[in-house]
Short mmCIF file of C-alpha atoms in Angstrom, two decimals:
data_model
loop_
_atom_site.label_atom_id
_atom_site.label_comp_id
_atom_site.label_asym_id
_atom_site.label_seq_id
_atom_site.Cartn_x
_atom_site.Cartn_y
_atom_site.Cartn_z
CA MET A 1 46.40 17.08 38.24
CA LYS A 2 45.42 19.62 35.61
CA LYS A 3 47.16 17.33 33.08
CA GLN A 4 45.02 14.49 33.92
CA VAL A 5 41.93 16.32 33.62
CA LEU A 6 43.07 17.42 30.35
CA ALA A 7 43.74 14.35 29.11
CA THR A 8 40.53 12.56 30.71
CA ALA A 9 38.71 15.54 28.55
CA VAL A 10 40.64 15.04 25.28
CA ALA A 11 40.17 11.07 25.40
CA LEU A 12 36.35 11.89 26.13
CA GLY A 13 35.98 14.24 23.44
CA THR A 14 37.95 11.63 20.90
CA LEU A 15 35.39 9.00 22.27
CA TRP A 16 32.32 11.64 21.43
CA THR A 17 33.89 12.55 18.09
CA GLY A 18 34.58 8.88 16.92
CA THR A 19 31.06 7.95 17.98
CA ALA A 20 29.42 10.81 16.14
CA VAL A 21 31.28 9.87 12.88
CA TYR A 22 30.31 6.06 13.06
CA ALA A 23 26.51 7.22 13.86
CA GLN A 24 26.61 8.68 10.16
CA GLU A 25 28.61 5.45 8.72
CA GLN A 26 28.29 1.64 8.10
CA PHE A 27 31.36 -0.31 8.16
CA VAL A 28 31.45 -3.06 5.48
CA PRO A 29 34.58 -4.79 5.61
CA LEU A 30 35.87 -6.52 2.48
CA MET A 31 37.87 -9.83 2.21
CA THR A 32 39.41 -9.87 -1.05
CA TYR A 33 41.91 -11.88 -3.14
CA ARG A 34 43.58 -9.94 -5.87
CA THR A 35 46.75 -12.21 -5.74
CA GLY A 36 47.60 -15.85 -5.94
CA SER A 37 45.76 -18.63 -8.18
CA PHE A 38 42.22 -17.54 -7.82
CA ALA A 39 42.99 -13.87 -8.53
CA PRO A 40 41.44 -14.14 -11.86
CA LEU A 41 37.96 -14.76 -10.21
CA GLY A 42 38.84 -12.51 -7.15
CA ILE A 43 39.63 -9.31 -8.96
CA PRO A 44 36.54 -8.83 -10.68
CA TRP A 45 34.36 -10.03 -7.83
CA ALA A 46 36.22 -7.63 -5.48
CA ASP A 47 35.66 -4.71 -8.18
CA GLY A 48 32.08 -5.65 -8.41
CA LYS A 49 31.32 -5.43 -4.68
CA ILE A 50 33.15 -2.09 -4.48
CA ASP A 51 31.54 -0.27 -7.22
CA TYR A 52 28.02 -1.36 -6.03
CA LEU A 53 29.03 0.26 -2.50
CA ARG A 54 30.38 3.22 -4.22
CA LEU A 55 27.02 3.34 -6.27
CA VAL A 56 24.95 3.47 -3.28
CA ASN A 57 26.79 6.07 -1.71
CA GLU A 58 26.87 8.43 -5.20
CA ARG A 59 23.41 7.91 -6.08
CA ASP A 60 21.70 7.68 -2.68
CA GLY A 61 23.85 9.20 -0.50
CA GLY A 62 24.09 5.98 1.42
CA VAL A 63 21.50 3.66 2.89
CA ASN A 64 18.82 6.33 4.08
CA GLY A 65 21.66 9.08 4.50
CA VAL A 66 23.97 6.66 6.37
CA LYS A 67 27.15 6.58 4.15
CA LEU A 68 28.88 3.21 3.45
CA ARG A 69 32.41 3.05 4.53
CA PHE A 70 34.67 0.00 3.31
CA GLU A 71 38.23 -1.35 3.43
CA GLU A 72 39.66 -4.32 1.57
CA CYS A 73 41.78 -6.73 3.44
CA GLU A 74 43.66 -9.03 0.90
CA THR A 75 43.41 -13.07 1.72
CA GLY A 76 45.39 -14.45 -0.87
CA TYR A 77 42.25 -17.09 -0.36
CA ALA A 78 44.67 -18.16 2.82
CA THR A 79 42.66 -19.10 5.36
CA ASP A 80 45.03 -17.95 8.06
CA ARG A 81 45.15 -14.62 6.37
CA GLY A 82 41.42 -14.62 6.46
CA VAL A 83 41.39 -15.06 9.83
CA GLU A 84 43.85 -12.06 10.53
CA CYS A 85 41.41 -9.90 8.42
CA TYR A 86 38.29 -10.85 10.24
CA GLU A 87 40.03 -10.37 13.73
CA ARG A 88 41.41 -6.84 12.59
CA LEU A 89 38.23 -6.01 11.00
CA LYS A 90 35.45 -7.16 13.42
CA ASN A 91 35.30 -4.21 15.68
CA ALA A 92 36.64 -1.55 13.28
CA ASN A 93 34.89 1.63 12.50
CA GLY A 94 31.87 1.37 14.77
CA GLY A 95 31.45 -2.80 14.34
CA ALA A 96 31.30 -4.80 10.93
CA SER A 97 28.06 -5.27 9.06
CA GLY A 98 29.16 -8.57 8.30
CA PHE A 99 31.92 -10.57 6.31
CA ASP A 100 31.77 -12.18 2.83
CA SER A 101 34.47 -14.28 3.43
CA GLN A 102 35.07 -15.10 -0.15
CA SER A 103 36.80 -18.73 0.81
CA THR A 104 34.87 -21.89 2.12
CA GLY A 105 38.08 -22.73 4.28
CA ILE A 106 38.03 -19.08 5.63
CA THR A 107 34.23 -19.67 6.51
CA PHE A 108 34.78 -22.76 8.24
CA ALA A 109 37.60 -21.06 10.37
CA VAL A 110 35.36 -17.86 11.47
CA SER A 111 31.96 -19.65 11.78
CA ASP A 112 33.12 -20.82 15.46
CA LYS A 113 33.97 -17.21 16.04
CA ALA A 114 30.97 -15.36 14.90
CA PRO A 115 28.50 -16.39 17.74
CA ILE A 116 31.07 -15.08 20.28
CA ASP A 117 31.71 -11.78 18.28
CA LYS A 118 28.08 -11.46 17.18
CA VAL A 119 29.04 -10.74 13.62
CA THR A 120 27.30 -11.87 10.40
CA ILE A 121 29.15 -14.41 8.01
CA GLN A 122 27.73 -13.81 4.79
CA THR A 123 28.27 -16.45 1.91
CA VAL A 124 26.51 -16.07 -1.21
CA GLY A 125 26.70 -19.23 -3.08
CA TYR A 126 29.22 -20.76 -1.10
CA GLY A 127 30.32 -21.79 2.92
CA LEU A 128 28.93 -24.49 4.78
CA SER A 129 25.66 -25.80 2.69
CA GLN A 130 24.16 -26.98 6.42
CA SER A 131 24.31 -23.25 7.61
CA ALA A 132 20.99 -22.68 5.64
CA ASP A 133 19.50 -23.96 8.77
CA GLY A 134 19.11 -20.84 10.91
CA SER A 135 18.17 -22.56 13.94
CA VAL A 136 21.94 -23.75 14.35
CA PHE A 137 23.90 -21.29 12.34
CA LYS A 138 22.40 -17.84 13.80
CA TRP A 139 25.04 -15.74 12.50
CA ASN A 140 25.65 -17.65 8.90
CA PHE A 141 23.75 -16.71 5.72
CA PRO A 142 24.33 -18.75 2.67
CA LEU A 143 22.22 -16.56 0.60
CA LEU A 144 20.66 -17.52 -2.77
CA GLY A 145 22.21 -21.05 -2.88
CA THR A 146 24.91 -23.69 -1.56
CA TYR A 147 27.12 -26.05 -3.12
CA TRP A 148 24.25 -29.05 -2.62
CA THR A 149 21.81 -26.84 -4.10
CA ALA A 150 24.33 -26.34 -6.99
CA ALA A 151 24.90 -29.93 -7.42
CA ASP A 152 21.67 -30.81 -7.51
CA VAL A 153 20.56 -28.61 -10.33
CA MET A 154 23.66 -29.83 -12.41
CA ILE A 155 21.98 -33.55 -11.95
CA GLN A 156 18.49 -32.03 -12.87
CA ASP A 157 19.99 -30.62 -16.27
CA ILE A 158 22.10 -33.85 -17.23
CA ALA A 159 18.61 -35.61 -16.54
CA ARG A 160 16.67 -33.28 -18.55
CA ARG A 161 19.25 -33.61 -21.77
CA GLU A 162 19.08 -37.44 -21.09
CA GLY A 163 15.16 -37.55 -21.24
CA GLY A 164 14.38 -37.92 -17.56
CA MET A 165 15.90 -38.83 -13.93
CA ASP A 166 15.32 -42.30 -14.63
CA LYS A 167 17.70 -42.22 -17.51
CA LEU A 168 20.53 -41.62 -15.13
CA LYS A 169 20.77 -45.34 -14.03
CA GLY A 170 24.05 -46.81 -15.17
CA LYS A 171 25.56 -43.74 -16.09
CA LYS A 172 29.04 -42.23 -14.86
CA ILE A 173 29.31 -38.98 -13.61
CA ALA A 174 32.86 -37.66 -12.31
CA LEU A 175 33.58 -34.93 -9.86
CA VAL A 176 36.92 -33.02 -10.58
CA HIS A 177 37.28 -31.07 -7.47
CA HIS A 178 39.93 -28.52 -5.81
CA ASP A 179 41.31 -30.51 -2.95
CA SER A 180 40.16 -28.21 -0.25
CA PRO A 181 37.18 -27.58 1.81
CA TYR A 182 35.43 -25.74 -1.25
CA GLY A 183 36.11 -28.64 -3.55
CA LYS A 184 34.69 -31.32 -1.09
CA GLU A 185 31.26 -29.56 -0.49
CA PRO A 186 29.20 -30.94 -3.24
CA ILE A 187 30.23 -34.75 -2.59
CA PRO A 188 27.47 -35.54 0.21
CA LEU A 189 24.76 -34.33 -2.06
CA LEU A 190 26.35 -36.15 -5.07
CA LYS A 191 26.71 -39.67 -3.13
CA ALA A 192 22.77 -39.24 -2.25
CA ARG A 193 21.93 -38.28 -5.61
CA ALA A 194 24.03 -41.57 -7.03
CA GLU A 195 22.35 -43.90 -4.73
CA ALA A 196 19.04 -42.78 -5.63
CA ASN A 197 19.33 -42.17 -9.45
CA GLY A 198 21.67 -45.25 -9.78
CA PHE A 199 24.46 -43.51 -11.53
CA GLU A 200 28.19 -44.48 -10.45
CA LEU A 201 30.09 -41.07 -8.80
CA ILE A 202 33.95 -41.09 -9.41
CA ILE A 203 35.72 -38.46 -7.39
CA TYR A 204 38.95 -36.86 -8.67
CA PRO A 205 40.70 -34.50 -5.83
CA VAL A 206 43.17 -32.05 -7.80
CA ALA A 207 45.80 -30.64 -5.78
CA ALA A 208 46.01 -26.94 -5.31
CA PRO A 209 46.61 -24.57 -7.41
CA GLY A 210 45.19 -27.08 -10.17
CA VAL A 211 47.71 -26.71 -12.77
CA GLU A 212 48.66 -30.37 -12.49
CA GLN A 213 45.79 -32.49 -14.05
CA LYS A 214 47.49 -34.62 -16.85
CA SER A 215 46.74 -37.94 -14.79
CA THR A 216 43.34 -36.89 -13.81
CA TRP A 217 42.17 -36.43 -17.54
CA LEU A 218 44.12 -39.74 -18.74
CA ASN A 219 42.09 -41.44 -16.02
CA ILE A 220 38.83 -39.61 -17.33
CA ARG A 221 39.80 -40.74 -21.02
CA GLN A 222 40.22 -44.49 -19.59
CA ARG A 223 36.89 -44.37 -17.49
CA ARG A 224 34.96 -42.35 -19.75
CA PRO A 225 32.37 -40.55 -17.68
CA ASP A 226 29.09 -39.43 -19.39
CA TYR A 227 29.57 -36.14 -17.57
CA VAL A 228 32.16 -34.35 -15.70
CA LEU A 229 31.43 -31.79 -12.85
CA LEU A 230 33.87 -29.32 -12.12
CA TRP A 231 34.76 -27.74 -8.90
CA SER A 232 37.53 -25.35 -9.56
CA ALA A 233 38.17 -21.91 -9.50
CA GLY A 234 41.18 -19.21 -10.93
CA ILE A 235 43.67 -21.14 -13.06
CA MET A 236 42.43 -24.53 -12.33
CA THR A 237 39.49 -24.12 -14.56
CA PRO A 238 41.35 -23.15 -17.91
CA THR A 239 43.84 -26.03 -17.28
CA ALA A 240 41.01 -28.64 -16.92
CA ILE A 241 39.34 -27.18 -20.02
CA ARG A 242 42.83 -27.59 -22.22
CA GLU A 243 43.27 -31.26 -20.57
CA ALA A 244 39.58 -32.27 -21.56
CA GLN A 245 40.52 -30.79 -25.21
CA SER A 246 44.00 -32.83 -25.25
CA THR A 247 42.28 -36.14 -24.18
CA GLY A 248 39.06 -35.77 -26.50
CA TYR A 249 36.81 -35.08 -23.71
CA ALA A 250 33.60 -33.23 -24.77
CA ARG A 251 33.46 -29.96 -23.50
CA ASP A 252 29.58 -29.78 -23.51
CA LYS A 253 29.63 -32.71 -21.10
CA MET A 254 31.57 -30.53 -18.52
CA TYR A 255 29.66 -28.35 -16.03
CA GLY A 256 31.42 -25.99 -13.72
CA ILE A 257 30.25 -24.46 -10.29
CA TRP A 258 29.77 -20.92 -10.69
CA TRP A 259 33.10 -20.03 -9.26
CA ALA A 260 34.19 -21.68 -12.52
CA GLY A 261 31.74 -20.17 -14.95
CA SER A 262 33.16 -16.24 -15.81
CA GLU A 263 34.55 -15.05 -18.72
CA SER A 264 37.94 -14.76 -17.15
CA ASP A 265 37.89 -18.81 -17.28
CA VAL A 266 37.32 -19.23 -20.98
CA LYS A 267 37.86 -16.00 -23.00
CA ASP A 268 41.26 -16.92 -23.86
CA LEU A 269 40.36 -20.20 -24.70
CA GLY A 270 37.78 -19.18 -27.28
CA ALA A 271 36.52 -22.11 -29.44
CA VAL A 272 38.50 -24.53 -27.39
CA ALA A 273 36.11 -24.08 -24.46
CA LYS A 274 32.99 -24.25 -26.89
CA GLY A 275 29.95 -25.99 -25.34
CA TYR A 276 31.06 -25.67 -21.60
CA ASN A 277 28.18 -25.39 -19.11
CA THR A 278 28.30 -23.67 -16.02
CA VAL A 279 25.53 -23.12 -13.39
CA THR A 280 24.68 -19.78 -12.03
CA ILE A 281 22.53 -18.18 -8.97
CA HIS A 282 22.29 -15.09 -11.11
CA ASP A 283 21.41 -14.06 -14.66
CA THR A 284 22.96 -11.70 -17.17
CA GLY A 285 26.69 -11.72 -18.10
CA ASP A 286 26.20 -8.03 -19.83
CA THR A 287 25.01 -4.56 -18.88
CA SER A 288 21.66 -4.76 -19.74
CA GLY A 289 19.61 -3.36 -16.80
CA ARG A 290 18.75 -0.02 -14.69
CA VAL A 291 21.53 -0.75 -12.17
CA PHE A 292 24.28 -0.93 -14.90
CA GLU A 293 22.99 2.42 -16.21
CA ASP A 294 23.19 3.74 -12.76
CA MET A 295 26.45 2.21 -12.32
CA GLN A 296 27.87 4.11 -15.67
CA LYS A 297 26.30 7.42 -14.75
CA HIS A 298 26.97 7.55 -10.96
CA VAL A 299 30.20 5.62 -10.41
CA PHE A 300 32.11 5.31 -13.92
CA ASP A 301 31.23 8.63 -15.48
CA LYS A 302 32.26 10.16 -12.14
CA GLY A 303 35.48 8.74 -12.31
CA VAL A 304 34.99 6.72 -9.00
CA ALA A 305 34.93 3.29 -10.00
CA SER A 306 37.64 0.41 -9.86
CA LYS A 307 40.27 0.36 -12.78
CA THR A 308 38.62 -2.87 -14.21
CA ASP A 309 37.84 -4.15 -17.81
CA SER A 310 35.37 -6.63 -16.22
CA PHE A 311 32.26 -4.51 -15.95
CA GLY A 312 29.36 -6.66 -16.83
CA THR A 313 31.05 -9.97 -16.82
CA MET A 314 29.45 -12.68 -14.54
CA ALA A 315 32.10 -12.40 -11.55
CA TYR A 316 31.81 -8.57 -11.49
CA ASN A 317 27.80 -8.81 -11.72
CA ARG A 318 28.11 -11.47 -8.93
CA GLY A 319 30.03 -8.97 -6.82
CA MET A 320 27.22 -6.36 -7.36
CA VAL A 321 24.68 -8.91 -5.87
CA ILE A 322 26.36 -9.81 -3.10
CA SER A 323 27.19 -5.89 -1.95
CA MET A 324 23.53 -5.50 -2.80
CA LEU A 325 22.52 -8.06 -0.35
CA GLN A 326 24.40 -6.61 2.16
CA VAL A 327 23.12 -3.07 1.81
CA GLU A 328 19.36 -4.55 1.78
CA ALA A 329 20.11 -6.21 5.08
CA ILE A 330 21.18 -2.91 6.41
CA ARG A 331 17.99 -1.33 5.07
CA THR A 332 16.03 -3.89 6.32
CA ALA A 333 17.37 -3.57 9.76
CA GLN A 334 16.85 0.27 9.48
CA GLU A 335 13.17 -0.21 8.90
CA LYS A 336 13.02 -1.82 12.48
CA PHE A 337 15.53 -0.11 14.35
CA GLY A 338 15.57 3.19 13.08
CA VAL A 339 15.69 4.78 9.49
CA GLY A 340 18.85 6.54 8.70
CA LYS A 341 20.41 5.40 11.84
CA HIS A 342 23.98 3.41 12.21
CA MET A 343 23.03 -0.17 12.77
CA THR A 344 24.92 -2.37 15.06
CA PRO A 345 26.36 -5.84 13.80
CA GLU A 346 23.74 -7.71 15.65
CA GLN A 347 21.03 -5.46 14.21
CA VAL A 348 22.27 -6.07 10.59
CA ARG A 349 22.30 -9.82 11.56
CA TRP A 350 18.36 -9.26 12.10
CA GLY A 351 18.23 -7.60 8.97
CA PHE A 352 19.70 -10.73 7.08
CA GLU A 353 17.38 -12.86 8.73
CA ASN A 354 14.19 -10.78 7.68
CA LEU A 355 15.19 -9.96 4.10
CA ASN A 356 12.21 -9.87 1.70
CA LEU A 357 13.16 -8.89 -1.58
CA THR A 358 10.48 -8.92 -3.82
CA GLU A 359 10.07 -8.90 -7.42
CA GLU A 360 8.82 -4.89 -7.07
CA ARG A 361 11.95 -4.27 -4.61
CA LEU A 362 14.50 -5.71 -7.21
CA LYS A 363 12.96 -3.83 -10.22
CA GLU A 364 13.04 -0.71 -7.89
CA ILE A 365 17.12 -1.26 -7.27
CA GLY A 366 17.61 -2.52 -10.68
CA PHE A 367 18.44 -6.14 -10.11
CA ASP A 368 15.14 -7.47 -11.58
CA LYS A 369 16.90 -8.96 -14.70
CA MET A 370 19.63 -10.80 -12.36
CA VAL A 371 18.19 -12.40 -9.53
CA ARG A 372 14.70 -13.86 -8.49
CA PRO A 373 12.77 -12.79 -5.45
CA VAL A 374 14.29 -14.07 -1.99
CA GLN A 375 13.05 -14.16 1.27
CA THR A 376 15.07 -15.45 4.63
CA SER A 377 13.65 -16.43 7.94
CA CYS A 378 14.93 -18.01 11.36
CA ALA A 379 14.76 -21.26 10.06
CA ASN A 380 15.85 -20.31 6.43
CA HIS A 381 19.25 -18.39 6.21
CA MET A 382 19.56 -19.36 2.41
CA GLY A 383 16.52 -18.02 1.16
CA THR A 384 14.94 -19.31 -2.16
CA ASP A 385 17.49 -21.07 -4.53
CA TRP A 386 17.16 -20.31 -8.06
CA ALA A 387 19.88 -21.14 -10.73
CA ARG A 388 20.04 -21.17 -14.76
CA ILE A 389 22.76 -23.20 -16.68
CA ARG A 390 24.58 -21.21 -19.32
CA GLN A 391 26.93 -22.33 -21.98
CA TRP A 392 29.93 -20.63 -23.73
CA ASP A 393 29.62 -20.39 -27.26
CA GLY A 394 32.80 -19.79 -28.05
CA ALA A 395 32.57 -15.83 -27.42
CA LYS A 396 30.11 -15.45 -24.67
CA PHE A 397 27.99 -17.35 -22.20
CA VAL A 398 24.32 -18.09 -23.39
CA LEU A 399 21.40 -19.72 -21.73
CA THR A 400 20.66 -23.39 -22.68
CA SER A 401 16.76 -23.09 -21.49
CA ASP A 402 14.55 -20.64 -20.33
CA ASN A 403 14.09 -22.71 -17.16
CA TRP A 404 14.77 -21.46 -13.89
CA PHE A 405 16.08 -24.65 -11.62
CA GLN A 406 15.69 -25.06 -7.80
CA ALA A 407 17.09 -28.13 -5.86
CA ASP A 408 15.10 -30.98 -4.88
CA LYS A 409 14.24 -30.49 -1.31
CA SER A 410 13.80 -34.01 -0.80
CA PHE A 411 17.79 -34.54 -1.35
CA VAL A 412 19.07 -31.24 -0.11
CA ASP A 413 16.94 -30.90 3.18
CA PRO A 414 17.82 -33.94 4.85
CA LEU A 415 21.32 -33.16 4.48
CA VAL A 416 20.87 -29.81 5.78
CA LYS A 417 19.12 -31.26 8.66
CA SER A 418 21.64 -34.02 9.71
CA GLU A 419 24.70 -32.01 9.15
CA ALA A 420 23.21 -29.27 11.10
CA GLU A 421 22.68 -31.35 13.91
CA LYS A 422 25.96 -33.07 13.88
CA TYR A 423 27.56 -29.43 13.88
CA ALA A 424 25.41 -28.40 17.08
CA ALA A 425 26.06 -31.60 19.00
CA GLU A 426 29.85 -31.44 18.08
CA LYS A 427 30.33 -27.60 19.02
CA LYS A 428 27.43 -27.74 21.75
CA VAL A 429 25.20 -25.05 19.81
CA GLU A 430 21.97 -24.63 21.63
CA LYS A 431 19.41 -24.96 18.77
CA ARG A 432 16.72 -22.05 18.58
CA ASP A 433 13.14 -22.58 18.59
CA CYS A 434 12.12 -20.82 15.49
CA SER A 435 8.51 -21.80 15.70
CA VAL A 436 8.29 -19.32 18.76
CA GLU A 437 11.13 -17.16 18.65
CA GLN A 438 10.12 -13.44 18.04
CA SER A 439 11.42 -11.79 14.85
#
């Protein structure tokens, strides 16, 4: 009997100790892919995410004193491995503050699980484009932009170069895409634009990992599209640029999605890639701005940074932006549920839904040169989408104009609404009434 009492006491003591520890920490799981064909993108992306979390701990002592605890889980960009990571980490260390799944395929797989597990899926610039509709996708947040907004911005910039939207009529625009859920995401938007603007859309799927593209580019040479949109990542991107050169296709007529627009995609190509365009949801591909000064002082100079040579690159910076949004969601949740306290996954979800990153707040945390103000709501889980076009000059990415673009809502919003309604019907999701729901 004494042994049983002692065992119970030990168990309760362990439980209390664990609860006390979690009360002083906030767990952020990190799905990463440092291996596989997408590793050239995944490595700097992961380093940027981790180093920003380290910065918040080193500089600020955590979020209002609550230290950030994080753990990497390697997915290799494989959906099954991503689901394994999700299942292992969703309840770890007091509960996951949200998952940046880093893969459209993984996002598809865990989005059905999230409402049951009550954990947030944060997909900055990717994922299910229709999940911008928070009335259906309560737990998904495609912050800053989706593949539909990216595709629309590409079309807008092409129209700018041609002299107006009416000049798109009769043009040929090709989509060369990774043959996966990720690569197929822009197709509905591009089809809607093609019908409305009178251009011919030619679609070329490329099998993973994307190193076999000769037949695709020979076909492009024969069909002679006026522009090529590239939905690729990792080794598929430089392969496409090399094939474009070998078939004589002008690189300045190519537009890559943001995951195909990092220095690692083009630096080894140098002048071969000159003229190549990419769309980006954040600005700067360098180390200008206060957040970089803080990172150098509090993380790199202290020797706690990732062993990376990608500091200040587009992919590394995007990783920082992603972790910044995660941290600000936690901070926003604390403002409602208790400053300096551990936030539950449900409370962090509220924080994501009530983000209000004003220009003043972005300046305060050092991101005012990188992203535009963003605000989310029950109905809008994307926030305001802003994007710019950068072009490779042979040595670095430079802006092609001072303009920030926003997607045309007359094209994007009907797609979001119709596809979200289809999802709700198929999955039997009860829509929220955001007009009356209390935040």
